[in-house]
Amino acid sequence: MQGKRLGAEIDSLLDYNPQPLIPDPGSVCSRLTPPLSFYDKHLDKRLSLRRIIPIPSLTADLSAVVERTIKNVTDQKVVLPNVDSDFPTLKSLETLLEKGPVKDAKAVGDAYQMVTSALATDLASMFLLHPNAPRWSSSFLLVKRPITKYQPLQPLNENFVPVVSKPHTEPEDIDMIPEDTWNSMDQARQDDLKQVMERFPLLAVWQMFFVCREAEDALNYMSKLARTDAFPHCTFLTSAAGHVPADIDLPRYPDALNTAWSSSLSSFTSGYATAPGATTGLASESTNAARLKHPLRRSIRLSARTAVSRGESTTKATKSSPSRKPLRTALSNGRWGDVTIPSESLATGPPEKKMAASMLQHAWTRAVERDASFIVLHSGNFERIAFRHRSTQTLFISDLIDVTLCKNPAYGKLHIGLFMSIIEDVLDRTRQLVQFDMETESRQPKKRKREVQASDTRKRPKTRASVAREATQQMEQRKNFKIVSEEVANRPLALLRIQEHPFNSPAPASFLPAGLPRAARKAVYTSHEYIYLTLTSKIGGGATGDVHAAAIELYADGTAYSLSDVVVKLAFEAGQRKRMRHEFEVYEHLKSSGVTGIPHVFGLFQDVEGDTLALVMSNVGTSLWDRRPDKEDIEFFASKAERIAFARVLESIHDAGVRHRDIRAENLLVDDSGVVSIVDFDQAVLNASERSREAELKHLLSLLDGDFSTIGALPSFGTPREYDTEESKSPDEIDRDISGSPDLS
């Protein structure tokens, strides 16, 4: 450690407590409602939150991490950079704070990010990762990521997340580790951080709440939830005797083995049984590695929906081709028993109980998606720090922390210890996974590479028998599609479930046709009155909601039918639902007008227990955008035949009086047979002017010929707006003015 001045500045950060945040009385921030999402209730039971345990020693443990780490650096006689070398002094950090009252949760997060996380990440990184760096800097940061859809003045913001910075490249970016800092670390440390970057894009969960009574009451109530024997986990209330969660080979993750808080946790977890097949972070490393039979593949970790999220993704998803399932499968009647749906979702207990349970279940689900251990619930002046223990499905929560009056430790020291602990935890777990990967690879026999013969590269000519088989299969598929379509149109109930890690619905959600009068609803439905919608993977998302690959299953006349090439769009928010109702109306109009080259729409359904809408359509292939060979390039390809076919489809749409208004490569699809389709009509207008339709056709032809603007000139190469008239309104105007079925919320 260097001179008194540096020591005094470090002490000032350790002793730092923020000033109280005052909510703006004139803010029009919407009221905080329970943040439990539709997806949260589909989490696999083997991963769900089972209990909450208060751990009063958590803040002391985090404080001890700071003291131990600083002592290690001091004992090694490391000479740290002086204050003039970019040290995060309080004076410099507080100048970045926006003065005055806060207006929403984002403003609360900004205040935390500008000072607390800035000083905490710098000191945690310097003392724990690179004490020999020539200047004060950080290897990881709390940054903003588009985890959820942006909304102005929101009461909850989930977009503040800690990430490991990328190694320095030219040109230097604020989110990158400075080159001299990176070079100050030895090779082992660099390799560790590279592994963390690859396996854990997001390191922890921060939930920022507006300074409001609802959030503070809920944070305070969490102590009462911790006194219950089991967490009041919320799931769907549908009773379907035939539904059982899928037999998915569920990957399990290790808990950290050697951490400052392991001894504290052991006294709490010793009385609880380990979840079946789970790993335990309180066992020896060899035992832990032996139990980790199915570590999650890196490719799945990186998609993680983390990034996923229930909103915008950090990377654009590509459409996958669902695997072909048998067209018909004979099943016993036992699977297709009667189904009882709830009349409504009932809330019991005080509102702060519902809010507290919802906040914790939602944050826990986020942590499962990211495989994160630490959760911070922060409302400006009060917060809870929580630690997720995987093997016992337990959430350990701190006492309620008064941010502005924090003592022993002060708030600055507490969060420096928190960021140090996040680093230690993720490094520990990363090393376990790397070790397991190496051991698994060494045990697997190496496959001999088969020499490719010249004949292997040539396509064998089709025989008459193979051609006949293909024709029979196609005929059978068309027949199956017709049966399923007719049955779906006449069935009043859709049971929706998700089967994509980490989601594996404990109970299905009940969806009824949108706009169905309450008087027409029933309590019990027989096997011939419902279908199953099974969502298997998320393939996109946008202004109208999330898009999933899915399958339809139904039971009719002693036979179970299935259709795998299905797409389900889910709309959650009021604006998304309005757009989806409008899109459904446009599809119905196009269908009645005899337009082809659009998806077949099976129906629009609404969740019985909430407001979620589901638009069910046929999967019509891969978009020109996703099909492009070079994903780093903006150029895409369409053959001459495809260009002609797309033009004919759009002309038929225009003949029906519809202007699409969002013609871009993402909405132009081609299936395996070369059939083209145009999708996504949420911005379309009926009775569009002839001039605007002509302009849209010219835009399509130019787009397919490669004459499109660079990124940023037009949103995703969308249709230009210069021909918008009163007949062709903006998306916001559509949101306000479109008519359709009444919203049943």
XYZ file of C-alpha atoms in Angstrom:
745
model
C 0.000 0.000 0.000
C 1.188 3.527 -0.735
C 1.219 6.752 1.291
C -1.289 8.284 3.606
C -3.135 10.043 0.847
C -4.000 6.805 -0.977
C -4.891 5.098 2.280
C -7.168 7.979 3.235
C -8.918 7.908 -0.147
C -9.467 4.138 0.113
C -10.858 4.589 3.633
C -13.260 7.238 2.350
C -14.649 4.740 -0.142
C -14.922 2.020 2.489
C -16.807 4.435 4.756
C -19.076 5.781 2.003
C -22.827 5.995 2.522
C -24.975 7.588 -0.225
C -27.251 10.529 0.375
C -30.973 9.670 0.564
C -32.830 9.569 -2.745
C -35.991 11.652 -2.860
C -38.770 10.667 -5.294
C -39.978 13.414 -7.590
C -43.517 14.294 -6.441
C -44.343 15.319 -9.999
C -43.174 12.036 -11.544
C -45.727 10.190 -13.642
C -43.913 6.899 -13.082
C -46.454 4.086 -13.161
C -47.278 2.293 -9.942
C -45.181 -0.760 -9.072
C -47.082 -3.994 -9.676
C -45.886 -7.547 -8.877
C -43.164 -8.247 -11.467
C -43.842 -11.994 -11.751
C -43.754 -12.749 -15.481
C -45.524 -15.325 -17.615
C -42.253 -17.236 -18.038
C -41.457 -17.286 -14.314
C -44.372 -19.635 -13.691
C -43.010 -22.107 -16.271
C -39.641 -22.634 -14.518
C -38.676 -26.293 -14.078
C -39.620 -27.488 -10.585
C -36.118 -28.885 -10.111
C -34.780 -25.347 -10.449
C -37.471 -23.373 -8.676
C -37.153 -21.555 -5.361
C -38.089 -23.858 -2.454
C -37.291 -21.826 0.638
C -35.890 -18.537 1.919
C -33.475 -18.411 4.840
C -32.392 -15.167 6.533
C -28.643 -14.976 7.023
C -27.871 -11.999 9.289
C -24.138 -12.652 8.965
C -24.131 -12.038 5.185
C -23.128 -8.384 5.452
C -20.379 -9.256 7.956
C -19.160 -12.021 5.615
C -18.958 -9.576 2.716
C -17.077 -7.113 4.910
C -14.641 -9.869 5.878
C -13.964 -10.552 2.194
C -12.724 -6.957 1.808
C -10.497 -7.148 4.865
C -9.007 -10.489 3.826
C -8.355 -9.345 0.251
C -6.721 -6.054 1.265
C -4.569 -7.915 3.817
C -3.372 -10.320 1.120
C -2.274 -7.429 -1.077
C -0.588 -5.689 1.862
C 1.222 -8.860 2.936
C 2.571 -9.281 -0.584
C 3.968 -5.741 -0.395
C 2.240 -4.756 -3.624
C 2.764 -1.107 -4.586
C -0.586 0.194 -5.766
C -0.922 3.147 -8.172
C -1.274 6.548 -6.553
C -4.400 8.677 -6.435
C -3.413 10.622 -9.543
C -3.552 7.397 -11.592
C -7.306 7.352 -12.212
C -8.287 6.576 -8.623
C -12.106 6.776 -8.245
C -12.245 9.516 -5.620
C -15.614 10.331 -4.119
C -15.252 13.926 -5.237
C -14.826 12.903 -8.882
C -17.609 10.306 -8.806
C -20.208 12.489 -7.128
C -19.820 15.166 -9.783
C -21.416 12.647 -12.177
C -24.597 12.407 -10.115
C -27.682 14.050 -11.511
C -28.947 16.584 -9.003
C -32.500 16.676 -7.727
C -35.215 14.074 -7.063
C -35.389 10.801 -8.989
C -38.229 10.146 -11.415
C -38.181 6.367 -11.856
C -36.253 3.120 -11.361
C -33.740 3.958 -14.087
C -32.787 7.141 -12.236
C -32.291 5.053 -9.077
C -30.048 2.699 -11.039
C -28.111 5.577 -12.577
C -27.373 6.994 -9.111
C -26.104 3.610 -7.946
C -24.072 3.042 -11.114
C -22.395 6.460 -11.097
C -20.924 6.168 -7.605
C -21.368 2.906 -5.698
C -20.754 0.415 -8.512
C -17.979 2.576 -9.986
C -15.941 2.644 -6.782
C -16.807 -0.962 -5.892
C -15.806 -2.480 -9.249
C -12.538 -0.528 -9.367
C -11.434 -1.553 -5.885
C -12.691 -5.132 -6.216
C -10.858 -5.572 -9.535
C -7.624 -3.940 -8.401
C -7.296 -5.816 -5.110
C -8.559 -9.186 -6.322
C -7.568 -9.487 -9.997
C -4.771 -7.119 -11.018
C -3.088 -5.307 -8.090
C 0.007 -4.799 -10.259
C -1.838 -2.711 -12.843
C -0.105 0.645 -13.451
C -3.328 2.612 -12.906
C -6.664 2.227 -11.178
C -9.037 0.389 -13.512
C -11.584 -2.376 -13.560
C -11.872 -5.743 -15.298
C -15.607 -5.820 -14.885
C -18.374 -3.249 -14.749
C -22.032 -2.723 -13.961
C -23.445 -1.821 -17.367
C -26.813 -1.329 -19.011
C -28.045 -4.068 -21.303
C -31.405 -4.198 -23.131
C -32.682 -7.085 -21.023
C -36.233 -5.789 -21.088
C -38.152 -3.584 -23.472
C -37.566 0.102 -22.779
C -40.448 1.951 -21.213
C -40.327 5.579 -20.064
C -40.570 6.128 -16.302
C -40.803 2.506 -15.254
C -41.046 1.436 -11.571
C -38.701 -1.556 -12.108
C -35.522 -1.580 -14.174
C -33.678 -4.863 -14.811
C -31.137 -3.571 -17.300
C -28.244 -2.953 -14.872
C -26.014 -6.045 -14.959
C -22.385 -6.829 -13.999
C -20.226 -8.177 -16.830
C -16.575 -9.026 -17.307
C -15.051 -6.482 -19.669
C -13.503 -7.596 -22.928
C -9.710 -7.568 -23.333
C -8.434 -4.343 -24.840
C -8.641 -3.987 -28.623
C -8.331 -0.965 -30.867
C -10.023 1.427 -30.729
C -10.252 1.552 -26.927
C -13.766 1.395 -25.537
C -14.994 2.237 -22.058
C -16.319 -1.324 -21.622
C -12.939 -2.885 -22.365
C -10.129 -3.780 -19.999
C -7.289 -1.276 -20.601
C -4.354 -2.880 -22.384
C -1.869 -2.140 -19.598
C -4.267 -3.610 -17.022
C -4.760 -6.764 -19.079
C -1.032 -7.194 -19.560
C -0.404 -6.821 -15.819
C -2.239 -10.107 -15.174
C -0.485 -13.450 -15.510
C -1.571 -15.986 -18.109
C -3.609 -18.045 -15.640
C -5.679 -15.028 -14.612
C -6.235 -14.016 -18.227
C -7.358 -17.555 -19.085
C -9.743 -17.539 -16.104
C -11.361 -14.292 -17.224
C -11.679 -15.495 -20.814
C -13.494 -18.583 -19.583
C -15.799 -16.465 -17.433
C -16.600 -14.221 -20.422
C -17.475 -17.242 -22.529
C -19.553 -19.081 -19.942
C -21.166 -16.250 -17.982
C -22.117 -13.222 -20.111
C -24.061 -11.803 -17.148
C -22.663 -12.364 -13.651
C -25.472 -11.483 -11.250
C -28.972 -10.015 -10.963
C -29.702 -6.387 -10.042
C -33.327 -5.310 -9.704
C -33.716 -1.541 -9.392
C -37.006 -0.220 -7.998
C -38.381 3.294 -7.862
C -38.320 4.940 -4.434
C -41.875 4.046 -3.489
C -43.839 2.655 -0.576
C -44.775 -0.539 -2.411
C -41.135 -1.554 -2.929
C -40.065 -0.652 0.603
C -42.990 -2.526 2.174
C -42.215 -5.598 0.075
C -38.511 -5.531 0.973
C -39.452 -5.294 4.625
C -42.001 -8.140 4.349
C -39.392 -10.592 3.013
C -38.330 -11.372 6.583
C -41.791 -12.873 7.171
C -41.530 -15.004 4.019
C -38.266 -16.363 5.378
C -40.065 -17.696 8.441
C -42.348 -19.981 6.397
C -41.530 -23.645 5.800
C -41.848 -23.373 2.017
C -41.742 -20.476 -0.383
C -45.205 -19.672 -1.822
C -44.136 -20.504 -5.365
C -46.674 -19.233 -7.906
C -47.563 -21.461 -10.831
C -50.541 -21.880 -13.141
C -53.731 -23.199 -11.572
C -54.823 -25.437 -14.448
C -55.562 -28.985 -13.281
C -54.717 -31.397 -16.089
C -54.440 -34.995 -14.933
C -52.682 -35.985 -18.133
C -49.990 -33.313 -17.866
C -46.623 -34.243 -16.433
C -43.461 -32.151 -16.864
C -41.310 -33.444 -19.699
C -38.602 -35.973 -18.874
C -35.822 -33.559 -19.760
C -32.217 -34.437 -18.963
C -31.686 -31.316 -16.902
C -28.174 -29.901 -16.651
C -27.125 -28.980 -13.138
C -24.613 -26.385 -12.088
C -22.105 -26.460 -9.237
C -22.170 -24.141 -6.276
C -18.904 -22.449 -5.362
C -16.732 -24.578 -3.073
C -14.263 -22.245 -1.415
C -15.844 -18.934 -0.522
C -15.846 -16.671 2.500
C -19.490 -17.438 3.203
C -19.367 -21.256 2.846
C -18.995 -21.780 6.583
C -21.982 -19.525 7.256
C -24.128 -21.395 4.731
C -23.187 -24.844 5.994
C -24.903 -24.290 9.328
C -28.119 -23.351 7.512
C -28.120 -26.018 4.791
C -27.122 -29.029 6.890
C -30.726 -29.666 7.865
C -32.068 -29.675 4.303
C -31.997 -32.557 1.853
C -30.170 -31.986 -1.382
C -32.423 -31.819 -4.436
C -32.366 -35.038 -6.513
C -29.419 -35.074 -8.865
C -28.216 -31.657 -7.758
C -24.698 -30.710 -6.855
C -23.736 -29.295 -3.508
C -21.313 -26.492 -2.962
C -20.664 -27.617 0.609
C -19.128 -30.935 -0.373
C -15.589 -31.631 -1.449
C -14.531 -30.639 -4.938
C -14.168 -34.228 -6.100
C -17.662 -35.104 -4.856
C -19.078 -32.015 -6.484
C -17.472 -32.756 -9.846
C -18.654 -36.350 -9.715
C -22.259 -35.260 -9.223
C -22.157 -32.734 -12.058
C -23.205 -35.201 -14.728
C -24.650 -32.867 -17.314
C -23.051 -29.407 -17.282
C -24.842 -27.013 -19.545
C -23.289 -26.688 -22.978
C -21.527 -23.410 -23.621
C -23.730 -22.637 -26.612
C -26.829 -22.841 -24.412
C -25.146 -20.838 -21.655
C -24.395 -18.045 -24.096
C -27.938 -17.882 -25.439
C -29.259 -18.224 -21.893
C -32.215 -16.072 -22.812
C -30.393 -13.836 -20.614
C -29.828 -12.163 -21.823
C -32.593 -13.321 -21.581
C -34.765 -12.206 -21.327
C -38.422 -11.613 -21.555
C -37.782 -8.663 -23.828
C -35.177 -7.666 -26.315
C -32.263 -10.033 -26.728
C -28.653 -8.886 -26.779
C -28.157 -10.947 -29.947
C -30.622 -11.629 -32.740
C -32.004 -15.144 -32.573
C -32.183 -17.226 -35.726
C -35.102 -19.358 -36.713
C -34.613 -23.056 -36.196
C -36.304 -25.854 -38.083
C -38.402 -27.885 -35.673
C -37.682 -31.585 -35.773
C -40.241 -33.678 -37.599
C -42.406 -35.749 -35.295
C -44.618 -38.682 -36.261
C -47.801 -37.345 -37.771
C -50.016 -39.534 -35.657
C -49.269 -41.425 -32.498
C -51.610 -43.847 -30.788
C -51.764 -42.866 -27.112
C -53.749 -44.143 -24.180
C -56.709 -42.147 -22.953
C -54.892 -41.652 -19.643
C -52.881 -38.786 -21.036
C -55.936 -37.054 -22.405
C -58.113 -36.779 -19.327
C -60.443 -33.968 -18.366
C -58.969 -30.541 -17.700
C -60.194 -28.069 -15.081
C -59.286 -24.439 -15.649
C -59.265 -21.710 -12.983
C -62.015 -19.138 -12.981
C -59.506 -16.406 -12.159
C -56.157 -15.904 -10.473
C -56.839 -15.288 -6.791
C -54.502 -13.358 -4.494
C -54.424 -14.102 -0.776
C -52.864 -12.203 2.085
C -51.716 -8.603 2.311
C -50.553 -6.860 -0.887
C -46.976 -6.567 0.414
C -46.852 -10.380 0.698
C -47.827 -10.830 -2.952
C -45.368 -8.134 -3.990
C -42.501 -9.598 -1.944
C -43.082 -13.160 -3.178
C -43.393 -11.945 -6.767
C -40.169 -9.913 -6.569
C -38.228 -12.875 -5.176
C -39.599 -15.477 -7.583
C -38.951 -13.214 -10.564
C -35.398 -12.376 -9.443
C -34.699 -16.055 -8.740
C -35.816 -16.987 -12.271
C -33.495 -14.358 -13.708
C -30.655 -15.839 -11.658
C -31.434 -19.346 -12.948
C -31.396 -18.102 -16.544
C -27.927 -16.589 -16.022
C -26.689 -19.263 -13.615
C -25.962 -16.391 -11.233
C -25.478 -16.688 -7.470
C -26.019 -13.119 -6.225
C -29.214 -11.062 -6.374
C -29.526 -7.408 -5.330
C -32.968 -5.874 -4.743
C -32.372 -2.128 -4.538
C -34.964 0.618 -4.088
C -32.672 3.595 -3.581
C -32.762 3.935 0.199
C -33.304 0.281 1.130
C -32.127 -3.026 -0.280
C -31.643 -6.735 0.255
C -28.669 -8.779 -0.902
C -29.458 -12.431 -1.598
C -27.395 -15.496 -2.392
C -28.770 -18.398 -4.453
C -27.774 -21.882 -3.312
C -28.446 -24.266 -6.175
C -28.260 -27.675 -4.564
C -30.882 -26.944 -1.909
C -32.873 -24.487 -4.066
C -32.550 -21.994 -1.233
C -32.295 -18.221 -1.310
C -30.319 -16.715 1.579
C -31.267 -13.100 2.191
C -29.597 -10.413 4.222
C -31.322 -8.271 6.798
C -32.962 -5.152 5.402
C -30.162 -2.718 4.554
C -30.659 0.989 5.189
C -28.514 2.343 2.367
C -27.951 5.811 3.815
C -27.340 4.759 7.433
C -25.268 1.619 6.848
C -22.813 0.793 9.686
C -20.329 -1.992 10.313
C -19.856 -2.181 7.402
C -20.652 1.070 5.660
C -22.368 0.841 2.287
C -19.192 1.363 0.259
C -17.342 -1.471 2.007
C -20.403 -3.712 1.789
C -20.625 -3.383 -1.989
C -16.893 -3.639 -2.552
C -17.173 -6.959 -0.710
C -20.210 -7.875 -2.805
C -18.370 -7.367 -6.094
C -15.314 -9.218 -4.759
C -17.590 -12.096 -3.761
C -19.240 -12.176 -7.193
C -15.782 -12.489 -8.761
C -14.685 -15.237 -6.354
C -17.929 -17.134 -6.837
C -17.888 -17.089 -10.630
C -14.172 -17.952 -10.815
C -14.690 -20.910 -8.473
C -17.604 -22.265 -10.511
C -15.865 -21.634 -13.827
C -12.816 -23.653 -12.747
C -15.060 -26.541 -11.753
C -16.737 -26.530 -15.156
C -13.429 -26.291 -17.019
C -12.047 -29.183 -14.988
C -15.131 -31.250 -15.653
C -14.963 -30.526 -19.396
C -11.335 -31.673 -19.463
C -12.092 -34.870 -17.547
C -15.085 -35.642 -19.733
C -13.089 -35.071 -22.915
C -10.264 -37.314 -21.727
C -12.698 -40.156 -20.981
C -14.393 -40.052 -24.363
C -12.813 -42.234 -27.068
C -11.509 -40.286 -30.010
C -13.434 -40.894 -33.195
C -11.514 -41.821 -36.279
C -12.043 -39.536 -39.181
C -13.538 -41.498 -42.039
C -11.952 -40.797 -45.385
C -14.453 -39.141 -47.663
C -14.860 -41.092 -50.854
C -15.548 -39.347 -54.110
C -18.903 -41.087 -54.286
C -19.915 -39.538 -50.951
C -19.910 -36.068 -52.438
C -22.320 -36.968 -55.220
C -26.051 -36.987 -54.732
C -27.629 -40.317 -55.494
C -30.392 -40.095 -58.070
C -33.879 -40.624 -56.691
C -35.465 -43.969 -57.429
C -39.109 -44.426 -58.305
C -39.652 -45.925 -54.855
C -38.107 -42.924 -53.055
C -40.121 -40.486 -55.167
C -43.279 -42.423 -54.379
C -42.443 -42.422 -50.654
C -41.905 -38.659 -50.681
C -45.199 -38.130 -52.487
C -47.002 -40.326 -49.953
C -45.406 -38.476 -47.041
C -46.362 -35.104 -48.503
C -49.934 -36.289 -49.012
C -50.018 -37.600 -45.438
C -48.642 -34.296 -44.133
C -51.271 -32.299 -46.023
C -53.995 -34.579 -44.695
C -52.619 -34.277 -41.162
C -52.396 -30.484 -41.477
C -56.031 -30.295 -42.618
C -57.246 -32.465 -39.733
C -55.303 -30.474 -37.135
C -56.438 -27.134 -38.600
C -60.090 -28.160 -38.567
C -59.867 -29.523 -35.032
C -58.080 -26.454 -33.649
C -60.696 -24.161 -35.184
C -63.421 -25.991 -33.269
C -61.708 -26.422 -29.884
C -62.309 -23.849 -27.141
C -59.185 -24.486 -25.028
C -55.431 -24.440 -25.638
C -53.083 -25.702 -22.920
C -49.741 -23.966 -23.307
C -46.524 -25.345 -21.848
C -42.832 -24.565 -22.359
C -40.116 -27.195 -22.762
C -36.867 -25.313 -23.201
C -34.183 -25.145 -20.539
C -34.618 -23.820 -17.895
C -38.383 -23.880 -18.474
C -40.400 -27.072 -18.109
C -43.959 -26.194 -17.108
C -45.064 -27.711 -13.783
C -48.625 -26.968 -14.944
C -49.873 -25.709 -18.309
C -51.408 -22.295 -18.821
C -55.018 -22.250 -20.002
C -55.775 -20.140 -23.079
C -59.272 -19.521 -24.457
C -60.139 -17.950 -27.830
C -59.661 -14.192 -27.562
C -62.934 -12.369 -27.238
C -64.818 -15.412 -25.940
C -67.656 -14.148 -23.694
C -67.315 -15.148 -20.056
C -70.723 -16.818 -20.240
C -69.322 -19.243 -22.831
C -66.487 -20.410 -20.578
C -66.622 -23.797 -18.912
C -64.890 -25.142 -15.821
C -64.098 -28.606 -17.189
C -63.044 -29.606 -20.707
C -62.836 -33.117 -22.161
C -60.067 -34.527 -24.347
C -61.924 -33.566 -27.532
C -62.223 -29.929 -26.465
C -58.602 -28.870 -25.980
C -55.216 -28.877 -27.669
C -51.675 -28.759 -26.321
C -49.304 -26.021 -27.479
C -45.734 -26.951 -26.599
C -43.182 -24.142 -26.977
C -39.711 -25.528 -27.657
C -37.425 -22.607 -28.445
C -37.463 -18.849 -28.765
C -36.736 -17.763 -32.325
C -37.216 -14.021 -32.136
C -38.834 -11.039 -30.509
C -40.028 -7.577 -31.370
C -42.606 -4.883 -30.852
C -45.460 -7.390 -30.871
C -43.885 -9.825 -28.397
C -41.843 -13.028 -28.303
C -41.823 -15.638 -31.070
C -41.406 -19.350 -30.289
C -41.119 -22.522 -32.311
C -43.884 -24.829 -31.126
C -45.908 -27.976 -31.721
C -49.632 -28.691 -31.593
C -50.961 -31.950 -30.166
C -54.567 -33.032 -29.930
C -56.681 -36.141 -29.425
C -59.484 -37.105 -31.807
C -61.319 -40.353 -32.486
C -58.888 -42.489 -30.518
C -55.799 -41.015 -32.205
C -53.319 -38.380 -31.077
C -52.287 -35.986 -33.828
C -49.276 -33.701 -33.766
C -48.022 -30.860 -35.924
C -44.496 -29.645 -35.294
C -44.035 -26.795 -37.784
C -45.869 -24.169 -35.733
C -44.991 -20.685 -34.515
C -46.512 -19.056 -31.433
C -46.248 -15.311 -30.818
C -46.818 -14.138 -27.243
C -47.884 -10.583 -26.385
C -47.665 -9.420 -22.769
C -48.027 -5.645 -22.546
C -51.067 -3.566 -23.463
C -49.409 -2.104 -26.561
C -48.231 -5.532 -27.721
C -51.692 -7.017 -27.240
C -53.295 -4.225 -29.250
C -50.828 -4.777 -32.082
C -51.424 -8.542 -31.988
C -55.197 -8.148 -32.150
C -54.718 -5.848 -35.120
C -52.364 -8.341 -36.792
C -54.901 -11.141 -36.302
C -57.607 -8.947 -37.848
C -55.382 -8.290 -40.882
C -54.612 -12.006 -41.313
C -58.328 -12.817 -41.144
C -59.039 -10.183 -43.803
C -56.287 -11.525 -46.088
C -57.514 -15.087 -45.636
C -61.090 -14.126 -46.486
C -59.729 -12.296 -49.564
C -58.071 -15.486 -50.812
C -54.493 -14.219 -50.358
C -51.790 -16.899 -50.387
C -48.142 -16.579 -49.403
C -48.939 -15.783 -45.780
C -48.909 -18.075 -42.721
C -51.940 -20.138 -41.850
C -53.367 -18.709 -38.626
C -54.831 -21.319 -36.278
C -56.229 -18.762 -33.862
C -55.742 -16.023 -31.295
C -55.962 -17.113 -27.649
C -55.910 -15.331 -24.281
C -54.538 -16.547 -20.953
C -57.299 -17.244 -18.428
C -55.142 -16.137 -15.468
C -53.674 -13.036 -17.063
C -53.627 -10.817 -20.102
C -51.129 -12.699 -22.288
C -52.217 -13.267 -25.885
C -50.981 -16.126 -28.085
C -51.166 -15.969 -31.889
C -50.701 -19.466 -33.337
C -49.501 -19.765 -36.947
C -47.809 -22.191 -39.291
C -44.026 -22.036 -39.634
C -43.357 -20.828 -43.177
C -39.582 -21.163 -43.224
C -36.435 -19.116 -42.762
C -36.124 -15.397 -43.404
C -33.827 -14.010 -46.072
C -32.004 -12.180 -43.277
C -31.316 -15.317 -41.241
C -30.426 -17.239 -44.389
C -27.551 -14.958 -45.403
C -24.230 -16.890 -45.438
C -22.156 -14.242 -43.665
C -23.891 -13.183 -40.466
C -21.525 -10.225 -40.117
C -22.603 -8.883 -43.511
C -25.839 -7.012 -44.196
C -26.204 -8.465 -47.698
C -28.708 -11.246 -48.298
C -29.611 -13.274 -51.364
C -32.848 -13.986 -53.196
C -32.987 -15.976 -56.420
C -34.790 -14.672 -59.493
C -37.646 -17.111 -58.914
C -37.939 -15.974 -55.286
C -37.977 -12.300 -56.278
C -40.816 -12.939 -58.715
C -42.710 -14.987 -56.126
C -42.357 -12.334 -53.400
C -43.585 -9.657 -55.801
C -46.661 -11.732 -56.659
C -47.456 -12.323 -52.985
C -47.201 -8.603 -52.213
C -49.339 -7.744 -55.221
C -52.071 -10.095 -53.951
C -51.820 -8.468 -50.512
C -52.185 -5.064 -52.142
C -55.147 -6.298 -54.187
C -56.838 -6.985 -50.843
C -56.334 -3.316 -49.954
C -53.590 -3.979 -47.398
C -50.262 -2.218 -47.142
C -47.730 -4.169 -45.053
C -45.609 -1.160 -43.947
C -42.733 -3.293 -42.611
C -41.190 -4.907 -45.667
C -37.678 -6.022 -44.729
C -35.524 -9.118 -45.083
C -36.583 -10.421 -41.657
C -40.210 -10.607 -42.817
C -39.569 -12.366 -46.136
C -39.479 -16.136 -45.577
C -38.732 -19.187 -47.732
C -39.465 -22.777 -46.714
C -37.568 -25.965 -47.606
C -39.678 -26.429 -50.724
C -38.913 -22.946 -52.013
C -42.372 -21.535 -51.211
C -42.174 -17.865 -50.199
C -44.264 -16.039 -47.593
C -44.556 -12.564 -46.117
C -45.163 -12.315 -42.357
C -45.647 -9.821 -39.488
C -48.645 -7.618 -40.249
C -48.834 -5.800 -36.918
C -48.111 -2.459 -38.636
C -50.266 -3.096 -41.692
C -53.174 -0.854 -42.656
C -56.393 -1.751 -44.420
C -57.756 0.296 -47.308
C -54.336 1.799 -48.046
C -54.044 4.258 -50.915
C -52.983 2.986 -54.331
C -50.006 5.362 -54.345
C -48.658 4.000 -51.058
C -49.072 0.391 -52.257
C -47.201 1.133 -55.479
C -44.378 2.693 -53.476
C -44.202 -0.374 -51.233
C -43.921 -2.721 -54.222
C -41.059 -0.617 -55.620
C -39.381 -0.779 -52.214
C -39.675 -4.590 -52.178
C -38.176 -4.925 -55.652
C -35.299 -2.593 -54.780
C -34.691 -4.475 -51.557
C -34.561 -7.847 -53.324
C -32.199 -6.406 -55.929
C -29.777 -5.405 -53.154
C -30.563 -1.695 -53.205
C -31.040 -1.191 -49.484
C -29.729 1.424 -47.106
C -26.982 0.842 -44.594
C -27.844 0.021 -40.992
C -29.284 3.052 -39.242
C -30.735 4.750 -42.314
C -33.933 2.730 -42.031
C -34.951 0.485 -39.139
C -33.949 -3.021 -40.279
C -34.339 -1.873 -43.890
C -38.028 -1.275 -43.205
C -40.477 0.320 -45.600
C -39.853 4.071 -46.066
C -42.416 6.349 -44.427
C -42.593 9.121 -47.025
C -45.855 7.767 -48.439
C -47.588 7.508 -45.059
C -50.913 9.327 -45.187
C -54.067 9.371 -43.130
C -54.703 5.942 -44.620
C -51.250 4.738 -43.588
C -50.523 5.637 -40.004
C -47.467 5.374 -37.797
C -47.070 2.468 -35.334
C -47.937 4.747 -32.407
C -51.070 5.928 -34.180
C -51.990 2.329 -34.888
C -51.562 1.531 -31.191
C -54.025 4.315 -30.336
C -56.537 3.869 -33.093
C -56.761 0.253 -34.226
C -59.988 -1.484 -33.493
C -60.537 -5.135 -32.735
C -61.775 -7.483 -30.091
C -62.115 -5.890 -26.649
C -59.209 -6.467 -24.280
C -60.418 -8.774 -21.528
C -57.897 -7.523 -18.981
